[in-house]
């Protein structure tokens, strides 16, 4: 996932979260808004409750990989904020990927 496909600024995170369009399950919360640029963008948030910096960075790397395999950024119509919940740690990569795919489909249907 390229840096131009990421949401990095706090103001952008807060603007999307303030719209209050969200969908959630046991592993993720996704806030979404219509995309403002040509490509869809994704922001990832991992709480300090999930572990120290090394473990949080591993979770972010895994999540970026799941997102790049799941979403086609050119045709996807939303900017997303993905917040990871504690249940993420209990599952394998494949299970978490399937859970994320179902949640992204739920967002695109709305």
Backbone as CSV, one residue per row, in Angstrom:
resi,resn,N_x,N_y,N_z,CA_x,CA_y,CA_z,C_x,C_y,C_z
1,UNK,0.851,-1.170,0.000,0.000,0.000,0.000,0.898,1.234,0.000
2,UNK,0.798,2.027,-1.037,1.629,3.220,-1.168,1.240,4.291,-0.156
3,UNK,2.171,5.215,0.087,1.908,6.276,1.061,0.808,7.220,0.592
4,UNK,0.616,7.359,-0.730,-0.450,8.237,-1.201,-1.833,7.626,-0.996
5,UNK,-1.876,6.343,-0.656,-3.145,5.667,-0.384,-3.438,5.582,1.105
6,UNK,-2.670,6.309,1.908,-2.850,6.293,3.354,-3.341,7.647,3.853
7,UNK,-4.133,7.587,4.897,-4.524,8.799,5.612,-3.559,8.919,6.777
8,UNK,-2.891,10.057,6.873,-1.851,10.184,7.876,-2.106,11.318,8.862
9,UNK,-2.816,12.341,8.460,-2.990,13.521,9.316,-4.144,13.331,10.293
10,UNK,-3.936,13.817,11.496,-4.941,13.710,12.539,-6.242,14.412,12.139
11,UNK,-6.141,15.541,11.453,-7.333,16.280,11.040,-8.191,15.442,10.093
12,UNK,-7.546,14.688,9.198,-8.289,13.837,8.271,-8.954,12.679,9.001
13,UNK,-8.242,12.083,9.978,-8.839,11.037,10.802,-10.086,11.565,11.494
14,UNK,-9.952,12.717,12.154,-11.055,13.275,12.925,-12.232,13.672,12.038
15,UNK,-11.953,14.155,10.830,-13.030,14.553,9.917,-13.868,13.341,9.494
16,UNK,-13.211,12.229,9.218,-13.940,11.023,8.806,-14.705,10.439,9.986
17,UNK,-14.083,10.400,11.150,-14.753,9.861,12.338,-15.941,10.743,12.729
18,UNK,-15.834,12.050,12.530,-16.911,12.975,12.898,-18.168,12.759,12.055
19,UNK,-18.034,12.206,10.857,-19.202,11.925,10.013,-20.092,10.842,10.611
20,UNK,-19.526,10.003,11.481,-20.243,8.957,12.210,-20.868,7.895,11.308
21,UNK,-20.260,7.653,10.166,-20.652,6.520,9.340,-19.702,5.389,9.682
22,UNK,-20.216,4.357,10.349,-19.313,3.309,10.795,-19.964,1.943,10.673
23,UNK,-19.111,0.949,10.731,-19.529,-0.441,10.757,-18.498,-1.176,11.605
24,UNK,-18.968,-2.166,12.385,-18.048,-2.817,13.317,-18.358,-4.293,13.443
25,UNK,-17.360,-5.028,13.880,-17.515,-6.424,14.279,-16.569,-6.673,15.440
26,UNK,-16.286,-7.928,15.733,-15.514,-8.228,16.934,-14.031,-7.892,16.815
27,UNK,-13.518,-7.708,15.615,-12.091,-7.424,15.427,-11.781,-6.008,14.931
28,UNK,-12.734,-5.379,14.252,-12.463,-4.091,13.616,-13.636,-3.136,13.791
29,UNK,-13.312,-1.852,13.750,-14.299,-0.795,13.556,-13.846,-0.042,12.312
30,UNK,-14.754,0.171,11.383,-14.423,0.916,10.171,-15.307,2.152,10.102
31,UNK,-14.670,3.312,10.023,-15.352,4.565,9.737,-15.097,4.872,8.272
32,UNK,-16.107,5.369,7.572,-15.947,5.604,6.139,-16.617,6.899,5.728
33,UNK,-16.117,7.446,4.637,-16.683,8.637,4.031,-16.348,8.570,2.541
34,UNK,-17.136,9.247,1.721,-16.845,9.256,0.292,-15.460,9.830,0.047
35,UNK,-14.761,9.270,-0.932,-13.376,9.684,-1.159,-13.308,11.106,-1.686
36,UNK,-12.271,11.800,-1.275,-12.078,13.199,-1.653,-11.087,13.338,-2.810
37,UNK,-10.252,12.320,-3.016,-9.244,12.357,-4.066,-9.566,11.299,-5.110
38,UNK,-8.673,11.131,-6.083,-8.900,10.152,-7.147,-8.869,8.728,-6.614
39,UNK,-7.938,8.453,-5.718,-7.819,7.114,-5.146,-8.460,7.071,-3.772
40,UNK,-8.956,5.905,-3.406,-9.416,5.706,-2.036,-8.194,5.682,-1.128
41,UNK,-8.396,6.064,0.137,-7.298,6.070,1.095,-7.732,5.345,2.359
42,UNK,-6.751,4.841,3.103,-7.022,4.086,4.318,-6.121,4.588,5.435
43,UNK,-6.709,4.750,6.626,-5.961,5.074,7.830,-6.114,3.935,8.815
44,UNK,-5.054,3.599,9.523,-5.057,2.483,10.468,-4.737,3.015,11.853
45,UNK,-5.520,2.559,12.827,-5.292,2.950,14.214,-5.215,1.693,15.072
46,UNK,-4.119,1.567,15.838,-3.922,0.432,16.739,-3.640,0.998,18.128
47,UNK,-4.440,0.605,19.095,-4.339,1.120,20.453,-3.110,0.566,21.172
48,UNK,-2.619,1.301,22.145,-1.509,0.837,22.965,-1.904,-0.346,23.831
49,UNK,-3.203,-0.574,23.992,-3.673,-1.715,24.775,-3.368,-3.049,24.086
50,UNK,-3.074,-3.014,22.791,-2.818,-4.243,22.038,-1.380,-4.725,22.140
51,UNK,-0.512,-3.945,22.721,0.865,-4.386,22.886,1.843,-3.238,22.765
52,UNK,3.101,-3.593,22.880,4.158,-2.599,22.752,4.352,-2.254,21.279
53,UNK,5.266,-1.344,20.988,5.430,-0.792,19.647,5.716,-1.854,18.594
54,UNK,6.529,-2.844,18.933,6.879,-3.879,17.959,5.637,-4.663,17.539
55,UNK,4.820,-5.027,18.495,3.612,-5.791,18.188,2.591,-4.930,17.435
56,UNK,2.449,-3.668,17.813,1.515,-2.786,17.101,1.956,-2.578,15.660
57,UNK,3.260,-2.438,15.419,3.755,-2.285,14.055,3.518,-3.546,13.237
58,UNK,3.648,-4.711,13.852,3.351,-5.971,13.163,1.883,-6.028,12.760
59,UNK,1.008,-5.611,13.666,-0.425,-5.597,13.370,-0.705,-4.656,12.203
60,UNK,-0.077,-3.486,12.200,-0.290,-2.532,11.103,0.224,-3.073,9.778
61,UNK,1.374,-3.735,9.789,1.897,-4.339,8.554,0.946,-5.399,8.029
62,UNK,0.454,-6.258,8.931,-0.489,-7.293,8.512,-1.767,-6.670,7.954
63,UNK,-2.269,-5.662,8.615,-3.504,-5.022,8.186,-3.337,-4.329,6.840
64,UNK,-2.199,-3.679,6.614,-1.942,-3.064,5.311,-1.926,-4.112,4.212
65,UNK,-1.359,-5.278,4.504,-1.333,-6.361,3.520,-2.741,-6.875,3.235
66,UNK,-3.542,-7.048,4.294,-4.928,-7.498,4.113,-5.716,-6.501,3.272
67,UNK,-5.539,-5.231,3.545,-6.274,-4.195,2.826,-5.863,-4.150,1.363
68,UNK,-4.570,-4.255,1.092,-4.116,-4.212,-0.305,-4.607,-5.419,-1.098
69,UNK,-4.805,-6.564,-0.421,-5.343,-7.740,-1.099,-6.852,-7.667,-1.268
70,UNK,-7.523,-6.888,-0.436,-8.982,-6.844,-0.422,-9.556,-5.729,-1.285
71,UNK,-8.933,-4.565,-1.258,-9.524,-3.375,-1.873,-8.767,-2.990,-3.144
72,UNK,-9.540,-2.677,-4.208,-8.981,-2.062,-5.402,-9.141,-0.550,-5.230
73,UNK,-8.055,0.145,-4.993,-8.100,1.554,-4.611,-8.624,2.456,-5.727
74,UNK,-8.511,2.042,-6.984,-8.970,2.884,-8.085,-10.493,2.891,-8.211
75,UNK,-11.141,1.776,-7.877,-12.586,1.687,-8.047,-13.362,1.809,-6.735
76,UNK,-12.693,1.699,-5.606,-13.354,1.793,-4.300,-13.751,3.243,-4.047
77,UNK,-14.959,3.486,-3.544,-15.502,4.841,-3.453,-15.353,5.513,-2.099
78,UNK,-14.647,4.909,-1.161,-14.627,5.433,0.202,-13.202,5.605,0.720
79,UNK,-13.049,6.599,1.613,-11.872,6.692,2.464,-12.236,5.975,3.760
80,UNK,-11.330,5.145,4.266,-11.616,4.319,5.433,-10.662,4.628,6.578
81,UNK,-11.173,4.526,7.793,-10.362,4.493,9.006,-10.630,3.133,9.640
82,UNK,-9.594,2.324,9.805,-9.738,0.994,10.393,-9.125,1.026,11.790
83,UNK,-9.950,0.721,12.781,-9.492,0.651,14.165,-9.497,-0.812,14.574
84,UNK,-8.381,-1.272,15.106,-8.222,-2.679,15.469,-8.657,-2.890,16.912
85,UNK,-9.431,-3.963,17.129,-9.872,-4.327,18.472,-9.029,-5.480,19.010
86,UNK,-9.167,-5.746,20.291,-8.358,-6.753,20.987,-8.546,-8.168,20.437
87,UNK,-9.735,-8.513,19.947,-9.987,-9.851,19.417,-9.149,-10.177,18.183
88,UNK,-8.557,-9.167,17.567,-7.663,-9.374,16.430,-6.518,-10.312,16.803
89,UNK,-6.031,-10.207,18.023,-4.874,-10.995,18.461,-5.198,-12.475,18.629
90,UNK,-6.474,-12.813,18.811,-6.868,-14.196,19.051,-6.952,-15.028,17.780
91,UNK,-6.980,-14.388,16.614,-7.200,-15.085,15.347,-5.936,-15.146,14.506
92,UNK,-5.962,-16.034,13.509,-4.859,-16.120,12.556,-5.030,-15.054,11.479
93,UNK,-4.013,-14.924,10.654,-4.033,-13.948,9.561,-5.215,-14.201,8.635
94,UNK,-5.433,-15.452,8.243,-6.501,-15.780,7.292,-7.887,-15.482,7.860
95,UNK,-8.093,-15.801,9.112,-9.388,-15.524,9.742,-9.622,-14.017,9.816
96,UNK,-8.603,-13.269,10.218,-8.738,-11.814,10.287,-8.991,-11.217,8.908
97,UNK,-8.357,-11.763,7.887,-8.567,-11.266,6.531,-10.011,-11.500,6.091
98,UNK,-10.550,-12.684,6.370,-11.938,-12.975,6.015,-12.905,-12.053,6.757
99,UNK,-12.637,-11.812,8.028,-13.484,-10.909,8.818,-13.440,-9.502,8.232
100,UNK,-12.252,-9.041,7.841,-12.113,-7.712,7.249,-12.840,-7.633,5.905
101,UNK,-12.729,-8.672,5.079,-13.413,-8.683,3.781,-14.918,-8.564,3.951
102,UNK,-15.471,-9.296,4.917,-16.916,-9.227,5.160,-17.331,-7.826,5.604
103,UNK,-16.513,-7.212,6.437,-16.842,-5.874,6.924,-16.742,-4.837,5.806
104,UNK,-15.753,-4.967,4.931,-15.618,-4.036,3.805,-16.796,-4.202,2.850
105,UNK,-17.241,-5.435,2.608,-18.421,-5.657,1.772,-19.652,-5.023,2.396
106,UNK,-19.762,-5.100,3.707,-20.883,-4.494,4.420,-20.881,-2.981,4.231
107,UNK,-19.700,-2.375,4.226,-19.583,-0.933,4.023,-19.972,-0.549,2.603
108,UNK,-19.549,-1.337,1.610,-19.832,-0.987,0.217,-21.297,-1.172,-0.129
109,UNK,-22.011,-2.031,0.585,-23.426,-2.246,0.322,-24.257,-1.053,0.794
110,UNK,-23.854,-0.399,1.866,-24.643,0.709,2.436,-24.740,1.877,1.508
